[in-house]
PDB file of C-alpha atoms and ligand atoms in Angstrom:
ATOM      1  CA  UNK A   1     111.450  98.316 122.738  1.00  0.00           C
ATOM      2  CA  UNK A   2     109.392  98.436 119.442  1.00  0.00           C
ATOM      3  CA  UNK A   3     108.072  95.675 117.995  1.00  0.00           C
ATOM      4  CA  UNK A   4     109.518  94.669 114.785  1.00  0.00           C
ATOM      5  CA  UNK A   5     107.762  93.026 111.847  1.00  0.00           C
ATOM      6  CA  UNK A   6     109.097  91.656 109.339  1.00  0.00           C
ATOM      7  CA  UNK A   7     106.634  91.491 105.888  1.00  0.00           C
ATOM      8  CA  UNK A   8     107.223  90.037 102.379  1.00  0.00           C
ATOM      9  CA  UNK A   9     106.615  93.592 100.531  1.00  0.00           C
ATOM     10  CA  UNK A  10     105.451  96.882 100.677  1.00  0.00           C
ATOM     11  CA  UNK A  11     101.832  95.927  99.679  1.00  0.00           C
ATOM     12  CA  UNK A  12     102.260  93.501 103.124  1.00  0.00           C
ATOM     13  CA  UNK A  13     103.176  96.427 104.716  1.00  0.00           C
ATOM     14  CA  UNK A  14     100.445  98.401 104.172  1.00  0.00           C
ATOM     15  CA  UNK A  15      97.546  96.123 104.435  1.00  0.00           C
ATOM     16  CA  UNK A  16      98.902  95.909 107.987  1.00  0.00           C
ATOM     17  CA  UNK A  17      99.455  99.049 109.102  1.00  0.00           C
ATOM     18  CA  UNK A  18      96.203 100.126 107.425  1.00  0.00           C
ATOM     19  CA  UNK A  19      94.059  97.900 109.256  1.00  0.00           C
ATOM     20  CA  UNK A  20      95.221  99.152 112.242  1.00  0.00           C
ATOM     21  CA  UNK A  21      94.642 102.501 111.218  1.00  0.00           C
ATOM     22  CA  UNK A  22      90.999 101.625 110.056  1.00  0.00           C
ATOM     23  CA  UNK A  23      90.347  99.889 113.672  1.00  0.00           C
ATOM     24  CA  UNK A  24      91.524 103.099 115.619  1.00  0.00           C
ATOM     25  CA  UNK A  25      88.840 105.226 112.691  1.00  0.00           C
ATOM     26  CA  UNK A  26      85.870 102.431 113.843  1.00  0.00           C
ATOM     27  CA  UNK A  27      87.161 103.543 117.663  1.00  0.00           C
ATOM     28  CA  UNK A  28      87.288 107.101 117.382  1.00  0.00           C
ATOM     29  CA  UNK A  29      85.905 108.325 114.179  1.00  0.00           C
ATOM     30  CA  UNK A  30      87.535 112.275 114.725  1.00  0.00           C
ATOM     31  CA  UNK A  31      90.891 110.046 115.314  1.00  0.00           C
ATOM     32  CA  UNK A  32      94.190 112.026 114.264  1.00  0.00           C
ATOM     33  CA  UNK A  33      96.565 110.766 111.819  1.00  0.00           C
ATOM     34  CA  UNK A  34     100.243 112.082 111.917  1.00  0.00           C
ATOM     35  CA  UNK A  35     100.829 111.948 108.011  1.00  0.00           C
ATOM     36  CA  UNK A  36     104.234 111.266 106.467  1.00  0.00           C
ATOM     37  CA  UNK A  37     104.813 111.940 102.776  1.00  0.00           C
ATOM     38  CA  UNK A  38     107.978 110.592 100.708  1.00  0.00           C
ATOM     39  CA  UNK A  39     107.900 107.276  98.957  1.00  0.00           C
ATOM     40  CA  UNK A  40     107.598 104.630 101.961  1.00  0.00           C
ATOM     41  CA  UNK A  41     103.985 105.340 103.199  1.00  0.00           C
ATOM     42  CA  UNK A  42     102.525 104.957  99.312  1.00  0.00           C
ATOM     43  CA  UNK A  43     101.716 101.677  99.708  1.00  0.00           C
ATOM     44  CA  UNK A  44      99.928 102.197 102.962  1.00  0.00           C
ATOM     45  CA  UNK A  45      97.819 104.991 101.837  1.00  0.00           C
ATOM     46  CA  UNK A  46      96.657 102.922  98.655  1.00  0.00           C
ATOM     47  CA  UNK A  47      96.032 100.151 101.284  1.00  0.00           C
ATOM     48  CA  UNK A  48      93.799 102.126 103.740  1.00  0.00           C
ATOM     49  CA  UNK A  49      91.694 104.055 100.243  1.00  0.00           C
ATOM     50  CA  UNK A  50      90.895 100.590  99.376  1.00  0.00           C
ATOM     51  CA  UNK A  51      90.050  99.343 103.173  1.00  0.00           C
ATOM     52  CA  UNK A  52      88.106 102.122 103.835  1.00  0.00           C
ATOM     53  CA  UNK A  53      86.268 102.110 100.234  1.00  0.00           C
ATOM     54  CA  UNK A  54      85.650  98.805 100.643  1.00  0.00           C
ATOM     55  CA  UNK A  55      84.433  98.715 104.414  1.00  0.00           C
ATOM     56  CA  UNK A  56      82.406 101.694 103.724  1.00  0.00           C
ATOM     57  CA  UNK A  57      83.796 103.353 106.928  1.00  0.00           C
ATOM     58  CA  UNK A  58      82.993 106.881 107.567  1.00  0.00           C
ATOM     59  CA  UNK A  59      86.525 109.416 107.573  1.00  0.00           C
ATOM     60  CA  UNK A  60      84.659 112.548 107.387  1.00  0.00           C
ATOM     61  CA  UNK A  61      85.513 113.222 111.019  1.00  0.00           C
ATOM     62  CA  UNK A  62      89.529 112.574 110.316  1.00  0.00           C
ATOM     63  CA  UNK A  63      92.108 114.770 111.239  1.00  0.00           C
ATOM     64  CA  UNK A  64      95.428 114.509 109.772  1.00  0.00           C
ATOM     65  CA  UNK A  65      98.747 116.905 110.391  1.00  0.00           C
ATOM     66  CA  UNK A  66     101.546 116.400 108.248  1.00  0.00           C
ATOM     67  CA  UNK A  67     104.749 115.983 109.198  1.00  0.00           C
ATOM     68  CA  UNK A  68     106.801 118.423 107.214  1.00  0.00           C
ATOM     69  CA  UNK A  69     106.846 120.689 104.544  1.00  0.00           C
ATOM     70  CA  UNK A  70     109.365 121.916 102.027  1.00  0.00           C
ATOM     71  CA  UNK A  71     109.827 126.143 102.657  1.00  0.00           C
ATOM     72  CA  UNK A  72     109.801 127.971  99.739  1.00  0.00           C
ATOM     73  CA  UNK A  73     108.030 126.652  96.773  1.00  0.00           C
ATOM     74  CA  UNK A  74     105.464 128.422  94.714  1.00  0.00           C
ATOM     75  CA  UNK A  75     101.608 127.614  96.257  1.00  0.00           C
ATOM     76  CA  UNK A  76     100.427 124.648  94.050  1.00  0.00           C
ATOM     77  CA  UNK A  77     103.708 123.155  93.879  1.00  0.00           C
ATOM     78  CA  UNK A  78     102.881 119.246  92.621  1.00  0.00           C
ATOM     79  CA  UNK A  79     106.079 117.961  94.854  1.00  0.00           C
ATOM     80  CA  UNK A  80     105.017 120.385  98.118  1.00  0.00           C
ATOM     81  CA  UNK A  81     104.141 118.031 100.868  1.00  0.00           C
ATOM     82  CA  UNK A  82     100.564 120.107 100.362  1.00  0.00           C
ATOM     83  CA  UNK A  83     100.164 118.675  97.206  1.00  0.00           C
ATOM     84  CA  UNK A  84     101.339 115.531  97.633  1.00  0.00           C
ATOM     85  CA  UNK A  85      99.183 115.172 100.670  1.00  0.00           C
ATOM     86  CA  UNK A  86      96.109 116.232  98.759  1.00  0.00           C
ATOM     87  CA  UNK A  87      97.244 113.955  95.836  1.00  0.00           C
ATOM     88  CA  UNK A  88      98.018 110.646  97.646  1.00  0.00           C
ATOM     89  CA  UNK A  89      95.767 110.952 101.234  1.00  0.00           C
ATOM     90  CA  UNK A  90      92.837 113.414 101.028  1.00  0.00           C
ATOM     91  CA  UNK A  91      91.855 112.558  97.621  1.00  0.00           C
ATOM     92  CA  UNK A  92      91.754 108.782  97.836  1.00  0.00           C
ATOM     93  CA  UNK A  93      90.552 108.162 101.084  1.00  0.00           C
ATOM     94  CA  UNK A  94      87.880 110.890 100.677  1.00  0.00           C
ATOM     95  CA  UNK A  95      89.192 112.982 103.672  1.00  0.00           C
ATOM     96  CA  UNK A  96      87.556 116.748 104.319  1.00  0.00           C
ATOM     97  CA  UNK A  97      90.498 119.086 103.368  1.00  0.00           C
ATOM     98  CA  UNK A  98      89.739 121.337 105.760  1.00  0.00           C
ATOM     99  CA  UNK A  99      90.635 118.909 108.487  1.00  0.00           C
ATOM    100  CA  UNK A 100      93.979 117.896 106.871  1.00  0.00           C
ATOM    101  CA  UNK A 101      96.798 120.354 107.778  1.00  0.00           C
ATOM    102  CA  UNK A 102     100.499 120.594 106.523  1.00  0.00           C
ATOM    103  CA  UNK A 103     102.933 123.698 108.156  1.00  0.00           C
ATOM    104  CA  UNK A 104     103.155 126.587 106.525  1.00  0.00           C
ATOM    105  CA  UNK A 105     106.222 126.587 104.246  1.00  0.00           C
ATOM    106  CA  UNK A 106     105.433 129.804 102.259  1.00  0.00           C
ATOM    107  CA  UNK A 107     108.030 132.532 103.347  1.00  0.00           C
ATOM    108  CA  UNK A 108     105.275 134.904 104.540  1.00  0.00           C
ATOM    109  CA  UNK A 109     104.636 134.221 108.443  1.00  0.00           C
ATOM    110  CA  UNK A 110     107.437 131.416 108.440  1.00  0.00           C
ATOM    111  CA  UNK A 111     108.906 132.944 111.780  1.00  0.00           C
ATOM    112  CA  UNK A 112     105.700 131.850 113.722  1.00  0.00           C
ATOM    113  CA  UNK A 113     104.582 129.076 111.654  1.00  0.00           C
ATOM    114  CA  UNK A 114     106.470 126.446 113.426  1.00  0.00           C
ATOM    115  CA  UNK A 115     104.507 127.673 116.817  1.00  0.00           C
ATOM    116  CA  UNK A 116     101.531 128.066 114.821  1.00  0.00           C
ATOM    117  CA  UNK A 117     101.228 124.591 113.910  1.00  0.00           C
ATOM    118  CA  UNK A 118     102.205 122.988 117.029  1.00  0.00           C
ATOM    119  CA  UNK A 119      99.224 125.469 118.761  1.00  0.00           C
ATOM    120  CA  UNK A 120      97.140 123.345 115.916  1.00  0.00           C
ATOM    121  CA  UNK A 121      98.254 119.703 117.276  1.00  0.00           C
ATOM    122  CA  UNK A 122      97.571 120.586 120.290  1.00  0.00           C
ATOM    123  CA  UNK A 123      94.567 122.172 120.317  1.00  0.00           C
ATOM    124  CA  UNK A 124      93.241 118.874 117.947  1.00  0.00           C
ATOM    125  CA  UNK A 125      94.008 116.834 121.303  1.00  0.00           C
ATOM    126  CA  UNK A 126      97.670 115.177 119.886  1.00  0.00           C
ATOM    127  CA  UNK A 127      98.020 112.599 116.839  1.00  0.00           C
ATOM    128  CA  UNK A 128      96.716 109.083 117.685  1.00  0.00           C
ATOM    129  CA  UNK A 129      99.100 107.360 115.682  1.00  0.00           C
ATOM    130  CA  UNK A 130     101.939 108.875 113.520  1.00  0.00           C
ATOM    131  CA  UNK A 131     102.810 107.005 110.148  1.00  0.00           C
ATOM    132  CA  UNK A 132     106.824 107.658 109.961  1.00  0.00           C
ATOM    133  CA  UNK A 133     109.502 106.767 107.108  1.00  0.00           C
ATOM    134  CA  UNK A 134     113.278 107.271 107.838  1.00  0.00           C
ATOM    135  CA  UNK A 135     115.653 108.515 106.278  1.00  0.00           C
ATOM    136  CA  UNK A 136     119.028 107.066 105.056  1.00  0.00           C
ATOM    137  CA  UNK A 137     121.022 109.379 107.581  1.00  0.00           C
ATOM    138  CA  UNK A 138     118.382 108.308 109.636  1.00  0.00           C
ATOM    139  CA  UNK A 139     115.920 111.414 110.220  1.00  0.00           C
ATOM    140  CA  UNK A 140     112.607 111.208 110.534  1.00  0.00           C
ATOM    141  CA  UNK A 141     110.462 113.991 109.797  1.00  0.00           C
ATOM    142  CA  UNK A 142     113.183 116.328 108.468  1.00  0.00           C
ATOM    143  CA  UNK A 143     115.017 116.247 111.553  1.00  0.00           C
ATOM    144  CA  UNK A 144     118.631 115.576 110.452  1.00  0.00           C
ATOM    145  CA  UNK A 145     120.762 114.041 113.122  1.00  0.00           C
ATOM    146  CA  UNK A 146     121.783 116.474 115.904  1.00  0.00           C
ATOM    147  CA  UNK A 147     117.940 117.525 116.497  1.00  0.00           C
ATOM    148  CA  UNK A 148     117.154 117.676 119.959  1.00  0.00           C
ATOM    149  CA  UNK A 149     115.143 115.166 121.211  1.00  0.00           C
ATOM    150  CA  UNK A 150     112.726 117.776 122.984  1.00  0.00           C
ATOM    151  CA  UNK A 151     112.630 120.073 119.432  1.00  0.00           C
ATOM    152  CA  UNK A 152     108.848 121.050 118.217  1.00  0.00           C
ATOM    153  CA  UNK A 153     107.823 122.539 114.926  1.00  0.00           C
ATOM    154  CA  UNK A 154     110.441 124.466 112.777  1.00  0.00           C
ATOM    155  CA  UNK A 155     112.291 125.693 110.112  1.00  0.00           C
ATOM    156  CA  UNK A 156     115.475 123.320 109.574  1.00  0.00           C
ATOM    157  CA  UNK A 157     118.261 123.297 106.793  1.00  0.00           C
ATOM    158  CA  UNK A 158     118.184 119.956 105.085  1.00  0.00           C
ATOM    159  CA  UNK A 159     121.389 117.894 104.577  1.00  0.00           C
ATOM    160  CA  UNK A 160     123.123 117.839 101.338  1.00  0.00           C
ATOM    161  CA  UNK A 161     122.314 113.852 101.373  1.00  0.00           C
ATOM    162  CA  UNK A 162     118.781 114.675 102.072  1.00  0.00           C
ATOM    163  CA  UNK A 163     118.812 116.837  99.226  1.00  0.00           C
ATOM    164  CA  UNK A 164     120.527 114.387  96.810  1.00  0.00           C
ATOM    165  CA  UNK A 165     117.827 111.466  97.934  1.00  0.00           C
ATOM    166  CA  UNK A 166     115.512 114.249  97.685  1.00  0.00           C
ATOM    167  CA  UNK A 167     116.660 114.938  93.631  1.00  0.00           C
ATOM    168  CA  UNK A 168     114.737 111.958  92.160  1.00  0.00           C
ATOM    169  CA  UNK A 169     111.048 114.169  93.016  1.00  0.00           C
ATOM    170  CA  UNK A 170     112.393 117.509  91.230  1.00  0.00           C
ATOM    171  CA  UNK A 171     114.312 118.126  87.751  1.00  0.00           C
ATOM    172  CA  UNK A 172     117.860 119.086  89.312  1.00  0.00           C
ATOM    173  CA  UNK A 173     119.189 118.703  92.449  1.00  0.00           C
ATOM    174  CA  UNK A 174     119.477 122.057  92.849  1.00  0.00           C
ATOM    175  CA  UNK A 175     115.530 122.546  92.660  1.00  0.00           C
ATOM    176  CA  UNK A 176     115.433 120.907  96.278  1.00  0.00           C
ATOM    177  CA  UNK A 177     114.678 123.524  98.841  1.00  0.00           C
ATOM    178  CA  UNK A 178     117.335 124.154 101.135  1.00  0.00           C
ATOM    179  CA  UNK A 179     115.077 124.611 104.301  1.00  0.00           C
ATOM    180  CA  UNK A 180     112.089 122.970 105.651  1.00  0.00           C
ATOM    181  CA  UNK A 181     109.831 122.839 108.142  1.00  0.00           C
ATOM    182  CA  UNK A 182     109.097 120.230 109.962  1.00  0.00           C
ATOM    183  CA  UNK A 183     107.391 118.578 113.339  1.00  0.00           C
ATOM    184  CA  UNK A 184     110.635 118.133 116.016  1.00  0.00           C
ATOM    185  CA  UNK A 185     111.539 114.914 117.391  1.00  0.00           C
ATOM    186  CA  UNK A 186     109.581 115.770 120.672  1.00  0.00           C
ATOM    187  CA  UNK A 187     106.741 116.459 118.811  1.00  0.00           C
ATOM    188  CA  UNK A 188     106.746 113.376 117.154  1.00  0.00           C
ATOM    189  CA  UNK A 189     107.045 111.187 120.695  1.00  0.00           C
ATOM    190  CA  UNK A 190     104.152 113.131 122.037  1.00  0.00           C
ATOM    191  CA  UNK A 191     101.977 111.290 119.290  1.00  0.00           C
ATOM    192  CA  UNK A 192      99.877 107.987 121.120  1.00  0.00           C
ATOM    193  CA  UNK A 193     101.311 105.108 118.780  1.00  0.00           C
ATOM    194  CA  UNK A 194     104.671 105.706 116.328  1.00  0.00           C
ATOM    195  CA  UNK A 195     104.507 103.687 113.358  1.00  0.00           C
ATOM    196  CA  UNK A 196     107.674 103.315 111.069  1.00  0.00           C
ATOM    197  CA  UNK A 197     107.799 102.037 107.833  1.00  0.00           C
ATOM    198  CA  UNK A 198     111.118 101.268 105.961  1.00  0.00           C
ATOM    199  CA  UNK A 199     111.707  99.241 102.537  1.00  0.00           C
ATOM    200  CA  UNK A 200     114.732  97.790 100.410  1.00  0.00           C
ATOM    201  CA  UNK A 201     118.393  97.713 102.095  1.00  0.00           C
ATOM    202  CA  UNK A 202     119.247 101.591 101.433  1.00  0.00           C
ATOM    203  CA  UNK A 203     117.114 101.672 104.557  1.00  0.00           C
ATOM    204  CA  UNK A 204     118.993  98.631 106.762  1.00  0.00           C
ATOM    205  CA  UNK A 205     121.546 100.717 108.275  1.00  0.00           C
ATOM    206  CA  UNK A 206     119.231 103.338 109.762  1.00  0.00           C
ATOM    207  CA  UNK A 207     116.573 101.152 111.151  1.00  0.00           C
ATOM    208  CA  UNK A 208     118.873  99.322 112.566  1.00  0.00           C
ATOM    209  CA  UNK A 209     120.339 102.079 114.181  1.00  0.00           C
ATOM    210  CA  UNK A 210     116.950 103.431 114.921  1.00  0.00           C
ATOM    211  CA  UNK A 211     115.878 100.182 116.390  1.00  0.00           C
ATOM    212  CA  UNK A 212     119.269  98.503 117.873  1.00  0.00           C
ATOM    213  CA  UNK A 213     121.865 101.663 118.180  1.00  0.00           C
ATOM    214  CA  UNK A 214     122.261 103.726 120.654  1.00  0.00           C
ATOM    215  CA  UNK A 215     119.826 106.650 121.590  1.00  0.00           C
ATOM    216  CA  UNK A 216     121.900 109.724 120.144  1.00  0.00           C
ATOM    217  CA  UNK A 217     120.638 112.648 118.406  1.00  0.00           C
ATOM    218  CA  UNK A 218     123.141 112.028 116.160  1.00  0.00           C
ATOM    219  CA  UNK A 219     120.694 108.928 114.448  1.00  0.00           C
ATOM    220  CA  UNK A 220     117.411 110.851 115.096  1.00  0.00           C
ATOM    221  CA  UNK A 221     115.340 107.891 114.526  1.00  0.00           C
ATOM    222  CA  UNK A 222     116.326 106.562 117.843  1.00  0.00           C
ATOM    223  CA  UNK A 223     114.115 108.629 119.251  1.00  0.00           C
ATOM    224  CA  UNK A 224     111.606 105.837 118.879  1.00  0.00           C
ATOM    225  CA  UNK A 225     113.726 103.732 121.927  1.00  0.00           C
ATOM    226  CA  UNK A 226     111.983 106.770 124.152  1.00  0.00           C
ATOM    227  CA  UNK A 227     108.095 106.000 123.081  1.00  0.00           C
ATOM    228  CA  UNK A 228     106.123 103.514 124.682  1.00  0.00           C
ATOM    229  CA  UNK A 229     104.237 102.277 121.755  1.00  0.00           C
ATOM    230  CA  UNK A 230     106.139 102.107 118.616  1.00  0.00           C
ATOM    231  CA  UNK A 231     105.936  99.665 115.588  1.00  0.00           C
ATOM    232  CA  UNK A 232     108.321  99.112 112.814  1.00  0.00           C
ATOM    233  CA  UNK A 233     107.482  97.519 109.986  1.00  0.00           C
ATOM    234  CA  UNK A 234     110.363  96.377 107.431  1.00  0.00           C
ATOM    235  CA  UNK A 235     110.604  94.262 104.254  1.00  0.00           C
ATOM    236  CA  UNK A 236     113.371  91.772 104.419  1.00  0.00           C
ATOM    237  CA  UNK A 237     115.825  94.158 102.757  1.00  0.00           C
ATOM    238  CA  UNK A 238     115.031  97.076 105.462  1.00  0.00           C
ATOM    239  CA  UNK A 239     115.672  93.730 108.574  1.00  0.00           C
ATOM    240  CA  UNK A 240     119.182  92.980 107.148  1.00  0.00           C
ATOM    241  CA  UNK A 241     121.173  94.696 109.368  1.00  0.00           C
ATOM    242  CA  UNK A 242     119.267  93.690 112.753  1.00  0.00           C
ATOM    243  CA  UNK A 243     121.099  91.670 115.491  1.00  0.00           C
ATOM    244  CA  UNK A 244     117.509  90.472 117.406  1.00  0.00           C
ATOM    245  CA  UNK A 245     115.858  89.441 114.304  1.00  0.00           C
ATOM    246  CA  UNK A 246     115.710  86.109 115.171  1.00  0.00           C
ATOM    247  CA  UNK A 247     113.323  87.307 118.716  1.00  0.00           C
ATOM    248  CA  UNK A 248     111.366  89.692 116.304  1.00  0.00           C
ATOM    249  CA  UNK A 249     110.121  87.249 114.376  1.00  0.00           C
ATOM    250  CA  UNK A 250     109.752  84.293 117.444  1.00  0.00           C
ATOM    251  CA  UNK A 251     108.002  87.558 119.343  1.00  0.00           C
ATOM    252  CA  UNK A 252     105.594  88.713 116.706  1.00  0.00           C
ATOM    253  CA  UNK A 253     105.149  84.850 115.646  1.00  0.00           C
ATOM    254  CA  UNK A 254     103.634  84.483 119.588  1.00  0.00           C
ATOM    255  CA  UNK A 255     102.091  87.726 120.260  1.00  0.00           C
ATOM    256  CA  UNK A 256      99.311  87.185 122.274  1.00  0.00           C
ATOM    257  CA  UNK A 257      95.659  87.383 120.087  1.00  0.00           C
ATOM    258  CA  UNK A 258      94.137  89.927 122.301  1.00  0.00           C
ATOM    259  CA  UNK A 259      97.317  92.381 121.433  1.00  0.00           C
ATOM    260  CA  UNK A 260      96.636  94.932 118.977  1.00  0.00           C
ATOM    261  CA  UNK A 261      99.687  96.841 116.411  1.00  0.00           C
TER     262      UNK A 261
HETATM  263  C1  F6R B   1     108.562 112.697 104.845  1.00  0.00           C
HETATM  264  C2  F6R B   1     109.541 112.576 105.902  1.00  0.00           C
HETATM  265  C3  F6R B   1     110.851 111.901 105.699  1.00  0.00           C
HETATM  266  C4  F6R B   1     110.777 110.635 104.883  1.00  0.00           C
HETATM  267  C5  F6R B   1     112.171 110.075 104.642  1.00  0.00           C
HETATM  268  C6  F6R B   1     112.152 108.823 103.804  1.00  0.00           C
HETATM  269  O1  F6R B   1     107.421 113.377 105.330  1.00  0.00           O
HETATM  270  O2  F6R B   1     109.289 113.072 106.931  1.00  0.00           O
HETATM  271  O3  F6R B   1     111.384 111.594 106.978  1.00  0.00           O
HETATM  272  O4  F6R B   1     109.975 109.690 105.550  1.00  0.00           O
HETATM  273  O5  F6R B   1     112.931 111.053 103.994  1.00  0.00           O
HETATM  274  O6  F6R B   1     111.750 109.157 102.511  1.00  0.00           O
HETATM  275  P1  F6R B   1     111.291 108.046 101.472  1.00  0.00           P
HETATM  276  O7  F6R B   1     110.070 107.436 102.048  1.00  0.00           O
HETATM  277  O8  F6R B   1     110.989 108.788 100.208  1.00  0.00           O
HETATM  278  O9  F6R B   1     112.412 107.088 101.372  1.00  0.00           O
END
């Protein structure tokens, strides 16, 4: 099962998960970071610029792979997960860019570039800990429900809701991309330590799917049942629709000292 917590806020949120993520960069300094971009990690990235600034600790050695990418938009795009990565992660925290790597979504090479970049993850020895939002529909990554539980790195057609949540980033919602690219759910579970954030009650129905449903590929955020080290890490809002909460709370309340995130 994944642990649960249960925070006041977003800020809560990401002090957490960020000192867990600062630990694991005092452990092993070259550690990888599976990065997810939309609006849930925010809070979490601003948390771990201001931990690391603050502790002085060194992230030169950091490697970071993305989890998706939109395919499609013009190089320099400011809402291409490239950009956005660069704007929100590499920037603040002071990563080297040349260690920080998002798929290829440019339509040149995009028939190899899903092999390509799992070749990358692997050869970088797998992602230490993967920082994951969800969906509404439930996907994580882009992988809309009916991805294969064993899928790696490729090009997927995003769902018209996807698309519509998408809208708020881009002046119509016809300026979404249609396709993406995009780590596959058996990517993601080969990462050491899943950590999923989710926010406000748009969000309560799929993490408690994720969390409580059944493991179907039809609610692709179950995957997370399947991975021996998963944390999720909701607001109030996001823990509404959770049967166990009760035990989540009682279990995180007693967690033994010497157990880590
Ligand atoms: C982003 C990603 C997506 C988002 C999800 C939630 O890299 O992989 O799965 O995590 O769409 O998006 P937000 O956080 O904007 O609600």
């Amino acid at each position: 099962m994944a642990e649960i917590v249960v925070v006041s806020d977003q800020q809560a949120a990401g002090e957490l998960a960020a000192e867990s993520i600062v630990e694991l960069i005092r452990r092993t300094p070259d550690a990888v970071l599976g990065l997810a971009t939309g609006s849930t990690p925010l809070a979490l990235y601003r948390a771990l610029a201001a931990q690391v600034a603050a502790q002085d600790v060194d992230v030169s050695r950091v490697r970071g792979f993305a989890l998706d990418e939109y395919v499609g938009l013009p190089e320099g795009h400011p809402e291409s997960y490239r950009a956005v990565i660069t704007r929100e992660v590499v920037e603040p925290l002071g990563l080297t860019p040349s260690l920080i790597h998002v798929p290829n979504g440019s339509s040149e090479g995009i028939e190899h570039a899903g092999a390509d970049y799992e070749a990358a993850i692997l050869a970088a020895g797998g992602v230490d800990v993967q920082i994951l939002g969800i969906g509404t529909d439930g996907h994580i990554g882009f992988n809309e429900p009916g991805s294969s539980f064993a899928s790696v790195t490729r090009v997927k057609t995003l769902t018209e809701q996807t698309r519509r949540d998408n809208a708020r980033f881009f002046p119509t919602e016809a300026d979404v991309p249609m396709h993406c690219i995009t780590q596959g759910l058996g990517t993601i579970l080969r990462a050491r330590h899943l950590v999923l954030l989710a926010f406000g009650e748009g969000k309560a129905a799929a993490v408690a799917g994720a969390v409580e449903g059944p493991v179907t590929a039809s609610n692709p955020g179950s995957a997370i049942q399947l991975h021996p080290h998963a944390t999720v890490i909701v607001d109030e809002a996001a823990a509404s629709g959770l049967h166990n909460l009760d035990y989540y709370r009682y279990a995180y309340a007693n967690k033994p000292a010497w157990q880590k995130l």
